[in-house]
Coordinates of C-alpha atoms in Angstrom, one line a residue:
M1 CA -12.6 3.8 -23.2
G2 CA -12.4 3.2 -19.2
T3 CA -15.5 3.5 -16.4
G4 CA -16.3 6.1 -14.7
L5 CA -16.7 10.1 -14.2
F6 CA -14.2 10.2 -17.2
P7 CA -13.9 8.5 -20.5
V8 CA -10.1 7.0 -20.9
D9 CA -8.6 7.4 -23.9
R10 CA -5.2 6.5 -22.8
R11 CA -3.4 7.5 -26.6
Q12 CA -4.4 10.9 -24.9
L13 CA -4.3 11.5 -22.1
R14 CA -1.6 10.0 -19.2
V15 CA -3.7 7.8 -17.0
C16 CA -2.3 6.4 -12.8
G17 CA -3.7 4.2 -10.9
V18 CA -4.0 4.6 -7.3
D19 CA -5.2 2.1 -4.2
E20 CA -4.2 1.2 -0.4
A21 CA -2.8 -1.0 1.6
G22 CA -3.3 -1.3 5.4
R23 CA -5.9 1.2 6.8
G24 CA -6.6 -1.8 9.4
P25 CA -3.5 -2.9 10.9
L26 CA -3.3 -2.0 14.5
A27 CA 0.7 -1.8 13.7
G28 CA 2.8 -0.6 10.6
P29 CA 2.2 1.7 7.7
V30 CA 0.2 2.9 5.4
A31 CA 1.2 1.7 1.9
V32 CA 0.0 3.6 -1.3
A33 CA 0.9 2.9 -4.4
A34 CA 0.5 4.6 -7.7
V35 CA 1.1 3.1 -11.1
V36 CA 1.1 4.2 -14.6
L37 CA 0.2 1.3 -17.5
D38 CA 1.5 0.4 -20.1
P39 CA -0.8 -0.4 -23.1
A40 CA 1.5 -2.0 -25.2
R41 CA 2.8 -4.3 -22.6
R42 CA -0.4 -6.6 -21.2
I43 CA 0.7 -7.5 -17.5
R44 CA -1.7 -10.8 -18.2
G45 CA -3.2 -12.6 -13.4
L46 CA -4.0 -8.5 -12.7
D47 CA -6.5 -8.7 -10.2
D48 CA -7.7 -8.0 -6.5
S49 CA -4.7 -7.7 -4.8
K50 CA -7.4 -9.5 -2.2
K51 CA -8.7 -12.1 -4.6
L52 CA -4.5 -13.5 -5.0
T53 CA -2.9 -15.5 -3.5
P54 CA 0.7 -13.8 -1.5
A55 CA 2.4 -16.3 -4.0
E56 CA 0.3 -14.9 -6.9
R57 CA 1.3 -11.7 -5.7
E58 CA 4.7 -12.1 -5.6
A59 CA 5.1 -13.1 -8.8
L60 CA 3.1 -10.5 -10.2
Y61 CA 5.2 -7.8 -8.3
P62 CA 8.1 -8.0 -10.6
R63 CA 6.7 -7.7 -13.7
I64 CA 5.0 -4.7 -12.9
L65 CA 8.0 -2.7 -12.2
E66 CA 9.4 -4.0 -15.1
R67 CA 6.3 -3.4 -17.8
A68 CA 4.7 -0.6 -16.0
L69 CA 5.5 3.2 -17.5
A70 CA 6.3 4.3 -14.4
W71 CA 5.4 3.5 -10.4
H72 CA 5.9 4.7 -7.3
V73 CA 4.6 2.8 -3.3
E74 CA 4.4 5.4 -0.7
M75 CA 4.6 4.5 3.1
V76 CA 3.5 6.7 5.7
P77 CA 4.4 5.9 9.2
V78 CA 2.8 4.8 12.3
E79 CA 3.6 8.6 13.4
E80 CA 2.0 10.4 11.0
I81 CA -1.1 8.0 11.2
D82 CA -1.1 8.9 14.9
R83 CA -1.0 12.8 14.1
L84 CA -3.9 12.9 10.7
N85 CA -5.9 9.8 12.2
I86 CA -5.7 6.9 9.6
L87 CA -8.0 8.4 6.5
Q88 CA -6.4 11.8 6.7
A89 CA -2.8 9.4 6.5
T90 CA -4.3 7.3 3.4
L91 CA -5.2 10.2 1.3
E92 CA -2.3 12.1 1.9
G93 CA 0.0 9.2 0.9
M94 CA -2.0 9.2 -2.4
R95 CA -1.4 12.7 -2.8
R96 CA 2.5 12.2 -2.5
A97 CA 2.7 8.6 -4.5
I98 CA 0.4 10.3 -7.2
C99 CA 3.0 13.8 -7.4
A100 CA 6.5 11.2 -7.3
L101 CA 5.3 10.1 -11.1
Q102 CA 7.1 11.4 -13.9
P103 CA 7.1 12.6 -16.1
P104 CA 3.2 13.6 -14.4
V105 CA 0.1 12.0 -14.7
E106 CA -3.6 14.2 -16.6
L107 CA -5.9 11.5 -14.4
A108 CA -5.3 9.7 -11.9
R109 CA -8.3 6.7 -10.5
I110 CA -8.8 5.6 -7.5
D111 CA -10.1 3.1 -5.4
G112 CA -12.8 4.1 -3.4
N113 CA -14.9 6.7 -2.8
M114 CA -12.9 9.7 -2.3
V115 CA -10.1 12.1 -3.7
P116 CA -7.5 13.7 -1.8
R117 CA -6.8 17.4 -2.2
G118 CA -3.8 19.4 -4.1
L119 CA -3.2 16.8 -6.7
P120 CA -1.8 18.3 -9.5
C121 CA -3.9 16.5 -11.8
M122 CA -7.7 15.4 -12.2
A123 CA -8.8 12.4 -10.2
E124 CA -11.9 10.3 -9.9
A125 CA -12.7 7.8 -7.3
L126 CA -13.6 4.4 -8.3
V127 CA -15.8 2.5 -6.1
G128 CA -14.7 -1.5 -6.6
G129 CA -12.2 0.0 -9.1
D130 CA -9.7 -2.3 -7.4
G131 CA -11.6 -4.9 -9.9
L132 CA -13.0 -2.7 -12.6
E133 CA -9.8 -0.4 -13.5
R134 CA -6.2 -2.7 -14.4
A135 CA -4.5 0.3 -13.4
I136 CA -5.1 -0.1 -9.9
M137 CA -5.0 -3.9 -9.6
A138 CA -1.6 -3.6 -10.0
A139 CA -1.6 -0.9 -7.5
S140 CA -3.1 -2.5 -4.9
I141 CA -0.6 -5.7 -5.8
L142 CA 2.4 -3.3 -5.2
A143 CA 0.9 -1.6 -2.0
K144 CA 0.1 -5.2 -0.7
V145 CA 3.2 -6.5 -1.1
S146 CA 5.4 -3.7 0.0
R147 CA 3.5 -4.0 2.9
D148 CA 3.8 -7.5 3.5
R149 CA 7.5 -6.9 3.3
L150 CA 7.7 -3.7 5.7
M151 CA 5.6 -6.3 8.1
A152 CA 8.2 -9.1 7.7
R153 CA 11.0 -7.0 8.4
L154 CA 9.1 -5.3 11.5
H155 CA 8.7 -9.8 12.6
E156 CA 12.6 -9.4 13.0
Q157 CA 12.0 -6.5 15.7
Y158 CA 9.3 -7.5 16.9
P159 CA 9.3 -11.1 16.8
E160 CA 6.8 -11.4 19.8
Y161 CA 3.7 -10.1 18.0
G162 CA 3.4 -12.3 14.9
F163 CA 4.0 -9.3 12.3
D164 CA 5.1 -12.0 9.8
V165 CA 1.4 -13.8 9.7
H166 CA -0.9 -11.0 10.5
K167 CA 1.5 -7.9 8.7
G168 CA -0.8 -6.4 12.1
Y169 CA -4.6 -6.7 11.9
P170 CA -6.4 -7.4 14.8
T171 CA -6.2 -11.1 14.8
P172 CA -7.4 -12.6 18.5
A173 CA -3.5 -13.7 18.2
H174 CA -2.3 -10.1 17.1
L175 CA -4.5 -9.1 20.5
A176 CA -3.8 -11.2 22.8
A177 CA 0.1 -10.3 21.7
L178 CA -0.5 -7.3 22.5
Q179 CA -2.4 -7.8 26.1
R180 CA 0.1 -10.1 27.0
H181 CA 4.0 -7.5 26.4
G182 CA 1.8 -4.3 25.8
P183 CA 2.5 -1.5 22.5
C184 CA 5.7 -1.7 20.3
P185 CA 6.8 1.7 18.7
Q186 CA 5.3 0.5 15.9
H187 CA 1.6 -0.3 16.8
R188 CA -1.0 2.8 16.1
R189 CA -1.5 4.9 19.5
S190 CA -4.8 6.1 17.9
F191 CA -6.7 2.8 17.3
A192 CA -8.7 1.7 20.6
P193 CA -7.1 -2.0 21.0
V194 CA -3.3 0.2 21.5
R195 CA -4.7 2.8 23.7
E196 CA -6.5 0.3 26.3
A197 CA -3.3 -2.1 26.1
L198 CA -1.3 1.2 26.8
A199 CA -4.1 1.9 29.2
R200 CA -3.6 -1.0 30.7
L201 CA 0.0 -1.3 31.4
A202 CA -0.7 2.0 33.2
G203 CA -3.3 0.8 35.5
A204 CA -5.8 3.3 34.7
P205 CA -8.6 3.9 32.2
A206 CA -7.7 3.7 28.3
P207 CA -8.0 7.8 27.5
E208 CA -10.9 8.8 24.5
P209 CA -9.1 9.8 21.3
E210 CA -9.8 13.4 20.2
P211 CA -12.3 14.6 17.7
A212 CA -10.7 14.5 14.0
V213 CA -12.3 16.4 11.8
A214 CA -11.9 15.5 8.2
P215 CA -13.0 17.8 5.5
A216 CA -15.2 16.8 2.8
P217 CA -13.4 16.0 -0.2
Q218 CA -13.4 18.5 -3.1
P219 CA -14.8 18.0 -6.5
M220 CA -12.0 18.1 -9.7
P221 CA -13.3 20.0 -12.2
L222 CA -14.1 18.7 -15.6
P223 CA -11.6 19.1 -18.5
A224 CA -12.3 21.9 -20.8

């Protein structure tokens, strides 16, 4: 049995875990992963990706791909983040990742406190789920490793920012590079430090962001 709103017996329901990586960075996409684990093929060493070293995450990544019954990683690009706002872009990435799983799942367990709209299955949000649910742990690792690898590739295109080190997060070195070079196409214009860097380049005050209204999460119906 699992923890959360819906007691889970995996012999009866097909369950996926969902988690994201990259909501806080100033650059690059947000990555969302959904994973269905095989209860017959246990993966040793699973944990919240933030508690693992890069080497541990890299070692677990191929084992998850090999042993999971299904998995999908969705990258939501910078343009969509700026258009929707980071929260809504993340929720949309979660919806896409869940919908991409085949065969379809019956219950999605999502790390956090919100459930995206338009899901084809029951869903529950688990605060701290990446420390409670093994499928969410696996999803957190896939999302983190996939995004880190992409940021390393972006470093080859834009080496002046140090994306291979900070992965787009607002470290002092990244902020200094942003001031020195201005934003690149992979910087999120909807984030304040990027707007301010653009304004400095233009010699004008930083524009205020447009207010983004996030719809309230919809409760999921209990199974009959």
